[in-house]
Short mmCIF file of C-alpha atoms and ligand atoms in Angstrom, two decimals:
data_model
loop_
_atom_site.label_atom_id
_atom_site.label_comp_id
_atom_site.label_asym_id
_atom_site.label_seq_id
_atom_site.Cartn_x
_atom_site.Cartn_y
_atom_site.Cartn_z
CA UNK A 578 0.00 0.00 0.00
CA UNK A 579 1.34 3.44 -0.95
CA UNK A 580 1.98 5.51 2.17
CA UNK A 581 -0.21 8.57 2.54
CA UNK A 582 1.48 11.88 1.67
CA UNK A 583 1.97 14.62 4.26
CA UNK A 584 1.83 17.90 2.33
CA UNK A 585 2.99 21.11 4.00
CA UNK A 586 2.77 24.78 2.99
CA UNK A 587 5.74 27.10 2.72
CA UNK A 588 5.88 30.86 2.19
CA UNK A 589 9.61 30.99 1.49
CA UNK A 590 12.65 28.79 0.87
CA UNK A 591 13.69 28.60 4.53
CA UNK A 592 10.22 27.45 5.59
CA UNK A 593 10.02 24.90 2.76
CA UNK A 594 13.34 23.34 3.76
CA UNK A 595 12.29 23.24 7.42
CA UNK A 596 8.99 21.54 6.49
CA UNK A 597 10.88 18.89 4.49
CA UNK A 598 13.48 18.33 7.22
CA UNK A 599 10.71 17.94 9.82
CA UNK A 600 8.95 15.24 7.81
CA UNK A 601 6.84 16.62 4.95
CA UNK A 602 6.61 14.26 1.98
CA UNK A 603 5.85 17.26 -0.19
CA UNK A 604 5.59 21.02 0.12
CA UNK A 605 3.40 23.42 -1.83
CA UNK A 606 4.60 26.89 -2.66
CA UNK A 607 3.42 29.85 -4.68
CA UNK A 608 5.35 31.32 -7.56
CA UNK A 609 5.64 35.06 -7.97
CA UNK A 610 2.99 34.91 -10.70
CA UNK A 611 -0.41 33.25 -11.14
CA UNK A 612 -0.74 32.20 -7.50
CA UNK A 613 -3.10 33.01 -4.67
CA UNK A 614 -1.64 34.24 -1.38
CA UNK A 615 -0.08 37.17 -3.20
CA UNK A 616 1.05 38.57 0.14
CA UNK A 617 3.20 35.54 1.00
CA UNK A 618 6.82 36.10 0.05
CA UNK A 619 6.44 33.90 -3.01
CA UNK A 620 9.15 31.96 -4.86
CA UNK A 621 11.11 33.03 -7.92
CA UNK A 622 11.80 30.36 -10.55
CA UNK A 623 15.39 30.15 -9.30
CA UNK A 624 14.14 29.47 -5.77
CA UNK A 625 11.69 26.85 -7.05
CA UNK A 626 14.58 25.14 -8.89
CA UNK A 627 16.72 25.19 -5.73
CA UNK A 628 13.82 23.82 -3.69
CA UNK A 629 13.20 20.98 -6.17
CA UNK A 630 16.87 19.97 -5.89
CA UNK A 631 16.64 20.08 -2.08
CA UNK A 632 13.39 18.10 -2.11
CA UNK A 633 14.78 15.46 -4.48
CA UNK A 634 17.80 15.02 -2.19
CA UNK A 635 15.42 14.44 0.74
CA UNK A 636 12.96 12.17 -1.07
CA UNK A 637 10.30 14.87 -1.05
CA UNK A 638 8.19 16.61 -3.72
CA UNK A 639 7.38 20.19 -4.67
CA UNK A 640 3.91 21.31 -5.73
CA UNK A 641 3.47 24.83 -7.09
CA UNK A 642 0.19 26.69 -6.80
CA UNK A 643 -0.93 28.25 -10.07
CA UNK A 644 -4.36 28.75 -8.61
CA UNK A 645 -5.48 32.25 -9.42
CA UNK A 646 -8.71 32.69 -11.36
CA UNK A 647 -7.31 34.74 -14.23
CA UNK A 648 -9.12 37.54 -15.96
CA UNK A 649 -8.47 38.29 -19.65
CA UNK A 650 -5.46 40.45 -18.85
CA UNK A 651 -3.82 37.84 -16.60
CA UNK A 652 -2.59 35.36 -19.26
CA UNK A 653 0.53 37.16 -20.44
CA UNK A 654 3.56 34.95 -19.78
CA UNK A 655 1.50 32.00 -18.50
CA UNK A 656 2.57 29.47 -21.16
CA UNK A 657 6.22 30.33 -20.68
CA UNK A 658 5.82 30.08 -16.90
CA UNK A 659 4.21 26.62 -17.10
CA UNK A 660 7.07 25.39 -19.29
CA UNK A 661 9.67 26.84 -16.95
CA UNK A 662 8.07 25.02 -14.01
CA UNK A 663 8.51 21.81 -15.99
CA UNK A 664 12.17 22.61 -16.61
CA UNK A 665 12.56 23.28 -12.89
CA UNK A 666 11.37 19.72 -12.24
CA UNK A 667 8.34 20.45 -10.03
CA UNK A 668 6.22 17.39 -9.31
CA UNK A 669 2.77 18.98 -9.53
CA UNK A 670 0.92 22.24 -10.00
CA UNK A 671 -2.30 23.08 -8.17
CA UNK A 672 -4.77 24.80 -10.46
CA UNK A 673 -8.26 26.30 -10.13
CA UNK A 674 -8.87 27.73 -13.59
CA UNK A 675 -9.96 25.33 -16.41
CA UNK A 676 -8.06 27.60 -18.78
CA UNK A 677 -4.77 26.96 -16.95
CA UNK A 678 -5.54 23.24 -16.60
CA UNK A 679 -6.07 22.74 -20.31
CA UNK A 680 -3.08 24.88 -21.23
CA UNK A 681 -0.79 22.90 -18.90
CA UNK A 682 -2.02 19.58 -20.32
CA UNK A 683 -1.65 20.79 -23.92
CA UNK A 684 2.03 21.51 -23.26
CA UNK A 685 2.77 17.84 -22.45
CA UNK A 686 4.51 18.78 -19.23
CA UNK A 687 5.78 15.96 -17.04
CA UNK A 688 4.34 17.28 -13.77
CA UNK A 689 0.90 16.35 -12.46
CA UNK A 690 -1.98 18.82 -12.53
CA UNK A 691 -4.03 18.90 -9.33
CA UNK A 692 -7.48 20.47 -9.06
CA UNK A 693 -7.41 23.16 -6.38
CA UNK A 694 -9.82 23.22 -3.45
CA UNK A 695 -10.91 26.55 -4.90
CA UNK A 696 -13.07 24.43 -7.20
CA UNK A 697 -15.22 23.22 -4.29
CA UNK A 698 -15.25 19.56 -5.41
CA UNK A 699 -17.60 17.83 -2.98
CA UNK A 700 -18.67 14.62 -4.74
CA UNK A 701 -17.47 11.71 -6.90
CA UNK A 702 -19.21 13.04 -10.03
CA UNK A 703 -17.07 16.16 -9.81
CA UNK A 704 -13.97 13.99 -9.37
CA UNK A 705 -15.04 11.91 -12.40
CA UNK A 706 -15.45 15.13 -14.39
CA UNK A 707 -11.92 16.21 -13.49
CA UNK A 708 -10.57 12.80 -14.48
CA UNK A 709 -12.19 13.20 -17.90
CA UNK A 710 -10.40 16.54 -18.22
CA UNK A 711 -7.09 14.73 -17.72
CA UNK A 712 -6.44 15.91 -14.16
CA UNK A 713 -4.22 13.82 -11.89
CA UNK A 714 -5.54 14.60 -8.39
CA UNK A 715 -8.41 16.47 -6.74
CA UNK A 716 -8.10 18.55 -3.58
CA UNK A 717 -11.54 18.24 -2.05
CA UNK A 718 -13.50 21.17 -0.66
CA UNK A 719 -12.97 21.78 3.03
CA UNK A 720 -16.74 21.54 3.39
CA UNK A 721 -16.77 17.73 2.86
CA UNK A 722 -17.76 15.50 5.77
CA UNK A 723 -15.93 12.27 6.64
CA UNK A 724 -18.59 9.96 5.19
CA UNK A 725 -18.55 11.95 1.94
CA UNK A 726 -14.77 11.66 1.63
CA UNK A 727 -15.05 7.93 2.27
CA UNK A 728 -17.71 7.56 -0.44
CA UNK A 729 -15.55 9.50 -2.92
CA UNK A 730 -12.45 7.43 -2.12
CA UNK A 731 -14.39 4.16 -2.48
CA UNK A 732 -15.05 5.02 -6.16
CA UNK A 733 -11.26 5.10 -6.65
CA UNK A 734 -11.47 7.61 -9.51
CA UNK A 735 -8.48 9.85 -8.84
CA UNK A 736 -6.06 10.36 -5.92
CA UNK A 737 -7.78 12.52 -3.30
CA UNK A 738 -6.21 15.24 -1.15
CA UNK A 739 -7.88 16.59 1.99
CA UNK A 740 -7.07 19.35 4.45
CA UNK A 741 -6.09 18.27 7.94
CA UNK A 742 -4.89 21.43 9.63
CA UNK A 743 -5.06 25.22 9.50
CA UNK A 744 -7.36 28.13 8.83
CA UNK A 745 -10.92 27.70 7.65
CA UNK A 746 -13.24 30.17 5.96
CA UNK A 747 -16.40 31.14 7.81
CA UNK A 748 -17.89 31.41 4.35
CA UNK A 749 -17.73 28.72 1.66
CA UNK A 750 -14.04 28.37 0.68
CA UNK A 751 -13.32 29.90 -2.68
CA UNK A 752 -16.72 31.56 -2.87
CA UNK A 753 -16.35 34.49 -0.48
CA UNK A 754 -16.36 38.09 -1.65
CA UNK A 755 -16.43 39.72 1.79
CA UNK A 756 -12.83 40.93 1.45
CA UNK A 757 -13.51 42.16 -2.09
CA UNK A 758 -16.49 44.13 -0.83
CA UNK A 759 -14.85 45.58 2.29
CA UNK A 760 -11.35 46.33 0.98
CA UNK A 761 -11.33 45.78 -2.82
CA UNK A 762 -8.80 43.02 -2.11
CA UNK A 763 -9.84 39.99 -4.16
CA UNK A 764 -9.86 36.75 -2.15
CA UNK A 765 -9.81 34.76 -5.39
CA UNK A 766 -6.65 36.50 -6.53
CA UNK A 767 -4.80 36.04 -3.26
CA UNK A 768 -5.69 39.26 -1.53
CA UNK A 769 -8.08 38.18 1.23
CA UNK A 770 -7.96 40.68 4.11
CA UNK A 771 -9.69 38.14 6.42
CA UNK A 772 -12.53 40.59 6.88
CA UNK A 773 -14.55 37.85 8.57
CA UNK A 774 -12.22 38.11 11.56
CA UNK A 775 -12.70 41.83 12.10
CA UNK A 776 -14.84 43.15 14.94
CA UNK A 777 -18.21 44.49 13.86
CA UNK A 778 -20.87 46.75 15.32
CA UNK A 779 -24.11 45.02 14.33
CA UNK A 780 -26.84 47.54 13.63
CA UNK A 781 -30.60 47.26 13.17
CA UNK A 782 -31.31 50.53 11.41
CA UNK A 783 -29.82 53.08 13.85
CA UNK A 784 -29.94 50.82 16.87
CA UNK A 785 -26.86 48.82 17.82
CA UNK A 786 -27.77 45.23 18.68
CA UNK A 787 -24.21 44.03 19.31
CA UNK A 788 -22.65 44.13 22.76
CA UNK A 789 -20.42 47.22 22.76
CA UNK A 790 -18.09 45.57 25.26
CA UNK A 791 -17.64 42.48 23.12
CA UNK A 792 -18.12 43.22 19.47
CA UNK A 793 -19.31 40.66 16.93
CA UNK A 794 -16.87 38.67 14.82
CA UNK A 795 -17.48 35.60 12.69
CA UNK A 796 -14.35 33.57 12.05
CA UNK A 797 -14.15 29.80 12.21
CA UNK A 798 -11.96 27.84 14.57
CA UNK A 799 -8.92 26.47 12.76
CA UNK A 800 -9.10 22.87 11.55
CA UNK A 801 -7.29 20.19 13.54
CA UNK A 802 -7.82 16.63 12.28
CA UNK A 803 -5.55 14.55 14.52
CA UNK A 804 -8.52 12.32 15.45
CA UNK A 805 -9.25 11.44 11.80
CA UNK A 806 -5.83 10.58 10.37
CA UNK A 807 -6.29 6.84 10.87
CA UNK A 808 -9.65 7.03 9.07
CA UNK A 809 -8.15 8.97 6.17
CA UNK A 810 -5.39 6.37 5.79
CA UNK A 811 -7.91 3.51 5.85
CA UNK A 812 -10.23 5.27 3.38
CA UNK A 813 -7.39 5.47 0.85
CA UNK A 814 -6.91 9.26 0.84
CA UNK A 815 -3.71 10.04 -1.09
CA UNK A 816 -2.57 13.24 0.60
CA UNK A 817 -3.06 15.11 3.88
CA UNK A 818 -2.66 18.85 3.47
CA UNK A 819 -1.70 21.42 6.07
CA UNK A 820 -2.89 24.98 5.39
CA UNK A 821 -0.84 28.12 6.04
CA UNK A 822 1.70 29.51 3.60
CA UNK A 823 1.88 32.62 5.80
CA UNK A 824 2.75 30.64 8.96
CA UNK A 825 6.19 30.72 10.63
CA UNK A 826 8.96 28.14 10.32
CA UNK A 827 8.40 27.29 13.98
CA UNK A 828 4.69 26.61 13.43
CA UNK A 829 5.49 24.43 10.41
CA UNK A 830 8.18 22.46 12.24
CA UNK A 831 5.82 21.80 15.16
CA UNK A 832 2.76 20.87 13.12
CA UNK A 833 4.58 18.87 10.43
CA UNK A 834 6.65 16.84 12.92
CA UNK A 835 3.53 16.14 15.00
CA UNK A 836 1.54 14.74 12.08
CA UNK A 837 4.67 12.89 10.87
CA UNK A 838 4.89 11.14 14.25
CA UNK A 839 1.21 10.22 14.15
CA UNK A 840 1.21 8.95 10.56
CA UNK A 841 4.33 6.84 11.07
CA UNK A 842 2.93 5.34 14.27
CA UNK A 843 -0.34 4.39 12.53
CA UNK A 844 1.61 2.52 9.84
CA UNK A 845 3.78 0.90 12.51
CA UNK A 846 0.99 -0.28 14.84
CA UNK A 847 -1.95 -0.49 12.42
CA UNK A 848 -4.00 2.05 14.36
CA UNK A 849 -3.71 5.39 16.16
CA UNK A 850 -2.76 4.80 19.78
CA UNK A 851 -4.57 7.02 22.28
CA UNK A 852 -1.39 8.14 24.00
CA UNK A 853 0.20 9.15 20.68
CA UNK A 854 -2.92 11.09 19.68
CA UNK A 855 -2.80 12.94 23.00
CA UNK A 856 0.93 13.59 22.71
CA UNK A 857 0.50 14.94 19.18
CA UNK A 858 -2.35 17.24 20.26
CA UNK A 859 -0.19 18.55 23.11
CA UNK A 860 2.69 19.21 20.73
CA UNK A 861 0.53 21.03 18.18
CA UNK A 862 -0.94 23.20 20.95
CA UNK A 863 2.56 24.56 21.59
CA UNK A 864 2.47 26.42 18.26
CA UNK A 865 -1.24 27.22 17.93
CA UNK A 866 -2.51 30.69 18.69
CA UNK A 867 -6.14 30.06 17.77
CA UNK A 868 -8.75 27.59 19.01
CA UNK A 869 -9.10 24.49 16.82
CA UNK A 870 -12.00 22.22 15.90
CA UNK A 871 -13.05 19.42 13.51
CA UNK A 872 -14.16 21.72 10.67
CA UNK A 873 -16.85 19.91 8.66
CA UNK A 874 -15.58 16.40 9.35
CA UNK A 875 -18.19 15.53 11.98
CA UNK A 876 -21.01 17.40 10.26
CA UNK A 877 -22.07 20.94 9.51
CA UNK A 878 -20.20 23.12 12.04
CA UNK A 879 -22.35 24.53 14.83
CA UNK A 880 -21.66 27.46 17.15
CA UNK A 881 -19.00 25.38 18.95
CA UNK A 882 -16.80 25.42 15.84
CA UNK A 883 -17.24 29.15 15.18
CA UNK A 884 -15.77 32.15 16.92
CA UNK A 885 -18.29 34.96 17.24
CA UNK A 886 -16.57 36.84 20.06
CA UNK A 887 -13.09 38.04 20.93
CA UNK A 888 -10.72 35.28 21.98
CA UNK A 889 -7.17 34.94 23.22
CA UNK A 890 -4.59 34.40 20.44
CA UNK A 891 -1.37 34.06 22.45
CA UNK A 892 0.77 30.97 21.95
CA UNK A 893 1.44 28.79 24.98
CA UNK A 894 5.12 28.36 24.19
CA UNK A 895 7.44 30.65 22.34
CA UNK A 896 10.17 29.86 19.82
CA UNK A 897 13.45 31.45 20.96
CA UNK A 898 16.34 29.96 18.93
CA UNK A 899 17.43 27.53 16.23
CA UNK A 900 20.53 25.31 16.23
CA UNK A 901 22.74 26.25 13.31
CA UNK A 902 25.92 24.35 14.22
CA UNK A 903 27.13 21.66 16.63
CA UNK A 904 30.81 20.65 16.93
CA UNK A 905 30.24 17.73 19.29
CA UNK A 906 30.41 19.92 22.40
CA UNK A 907 29.47 23.52 21.70
CA UNK A 908 26.20 24.47 20.07
CA UNK A 909 25.78 27.61 17.97
CA UNK A 910 22.28 29.05 18.19
CA UNK A 911 20.64 31.85 16.26
CA UNK A 912 18.38 33.87 18.55
CA UNK A 913 14.81 34.32 17.34
CA UNK A 914 13.05 35.82 20.36
CA UNK A 915 13.99 37.17 23.77
CA UNK A 916 14.80 34.63 26.48
CA UNK A 917 16.58 34.47 29.83
CA UNK A 918 19.44 32.00 29.74
CA UNK A 919 18.55 30.04 32.89
CA UNK A 920 14.84 29.70 32.20
CA UNK A 921 13.08 26.43 31.37
CA UNK A 922 13.60 25.57 27.73
CA UNK A 923 12.68 22.68 25.47
CA UNK A 924 14.35 21.40 22.31
CA UNK A 925 12.70 19.54 19.44
CA UNK A 926 14.09 18.70 16.03
CA UNK A 927 13.77 16.63 12.87
CA UNK A 928 14.94 13.58 14.85
CA UNK A 929 14.44 14.80 18.43
CA UNK A 930 11.13 14.68 20.26
CA UNK A 931 10.47 17.47 22.78
CA UNK A 932 13.02 17.35 25.62
CA UNK A 933 13.60 19.85 28.42
CA UNK A 934 17.08 21.37 28.55
CA UNK A 935 19.02 23.72 30.81
CA UNK A 936 21.73 25.85 29.21
CA UNK A 937 24.98 25.66 31.22
CA UNK A 938 26.40 29.00 30.16
CA UNK A 939 25.77 31.27 27.16
CA UNK A 940 28.41 33.33 25.31
CA UNK A 941 28.24 35.79 22.46
CA UNK A 942 30.76 35.23 19.64
CA UNK A 943 33.23 37.58 21.37
CA UNK A 944 33.26 35.32 24.43
CA UNK A 945 31.16 37.54 26.70
CA UNK A 946 28.83 35.70 29.09
CA UNK A 947 25.16 36.53 28.48
CA UNK A 948 22.30 36.40 30.99
CA UNK A 949 19.66 37.48 28.53
CA UNK A 950 19.41 36.93 24.78
CA UNK A 951 17.33 39.73 23.33
CA UNK A 952 18.82 40.44 19.90
CA UNK A 953 17.01 38.56 17.12
CA UNK A 954 19.43 36.89 14.63
CA UNK A 955 22.35 37.17 17.10
CA UNK A 956 24.61 34.09 17.12
CA UNK A 957 25.43 32.65 20.55
CA UNK A 958 27.39 29.64 21.79
CA UNK A 959 26.24 27.35 24.57
CA UNK A 960 26.05 23.70 25.61
CA UNK A 961 23.76 21.40 27.56
CA UNK A 962 23.33 17.81 28.58
CA UNK A 963 20.86 16.21 26.22
CA UNK A 964 19.98 15.80 22.56
CA UNK A 965 21.07 18.28 19.92
CA UNK A 966 21.08 18.44 16.11
CA UNK A 967 21.36 21.14 13.47
CA UNK A 968 17.97 22.72 12.63
CA UNK A 969 16.50 21.76 16.00
CA UNK A 970 14.44 24.51 17.60
CA UNK A 971 14.41 25.78 21.18
CA UNK A 972 11.27 27.09 22.84
CA UNK A 973 10.35 28.57 26.20
CA UNK A 974 8.17 26.52 28.49
CA UNK A 975 5.61 28.85 30.01
S1 LIG B 1110 -13.00 36.93 4.40
FE1 LIG B 1110 -12.91 35.13 5.73
S2 LIG B 1110 -14.43 33.71 4.89
FE2 LIG B 1110 -13.98 35.23 3.31
S3 LIG B 1110 -12.31 34.32 2.04
FE3 LIG B 1110 -11.37 35.60 3.61
S4 LIG B 1110 -10.90 34.16 5.30
FE4 LIG B 1110 -12.44 33.17 3.98
#
């Protein structure tokens, strides 16, 4: 049986490499043209080429989003771009527009063409339709329920990709024009201002009916599908997708390594052990800053899966440094956020599960002893008893 793919987002080269090192089987990135998420620091063709080489060396794949819904003026350079992606060696493109799908297929490119979730595919007839158009995979709508995904997979028409983690739209994904209306930023061309998450005064004519002390908002809890991974594997889903090209490298490392642990354990034991599920949820919570829920997987979301009021968005643990070198005794760290050198810290890495550490002594590169590290990007030297590896991350335990 082919192992299910863990597919991670990446907003830049550093994040993409971190996602791969922490266990992603594939990453999806946006190019500088023809992609949604226009505010993410998208990839140039040179960066995509470098990423493909890195991914190939780590047995991973690169998918490139070409998922804008183009207007007549948006096609200039598209054919050339699709050919250059083929030369770069990408493994798939993710497309929403039928025009881009048919153009890519007419060019006889060697990469796969995946139907974006922007197409709101919610049933097997839609998947059959995309197969007849020559598509290679369908990313289902986030609005599908578990039993619907199972029914689609049972038909075995095309490989199916589903979302397992990250932001959800309060509206129907790919169909919302709230941002367009409020800000003239087009959600379907990558400009969503997340207007659903703003705070609103709700008025009935001239009378305010919202609570002035707690204004109305209408975002959805983020999706967290740890409880359903075993089911997805047994249904025959091809790929599990994490949302969030704007998220930090720390968030990606935490979430990707957590799902990696869970997926590998399910293949090892044949089922998802309760203690591993709990451990994975605890790990993910260390990087989350928003409440999470099951999305549509258990049924149409009710008020328990929505956020209509203000809520706390502080993370429980904070990323403070990354290991950039280790000579067998001394560790070189790059500081990311302020920390006090003798406080409780935890390390986790591509091959290290979360372990508490105590730094013995911390020096700057001139040999001065430091009590506090408060200069982001500063390089420091230290050592501790316990596991260490390059690219491991250190976080504060609150
Ligand atoms: S405004 Fe909210 S619901 Fe609409 S597209 Fe943006 S995130 Fe989704």
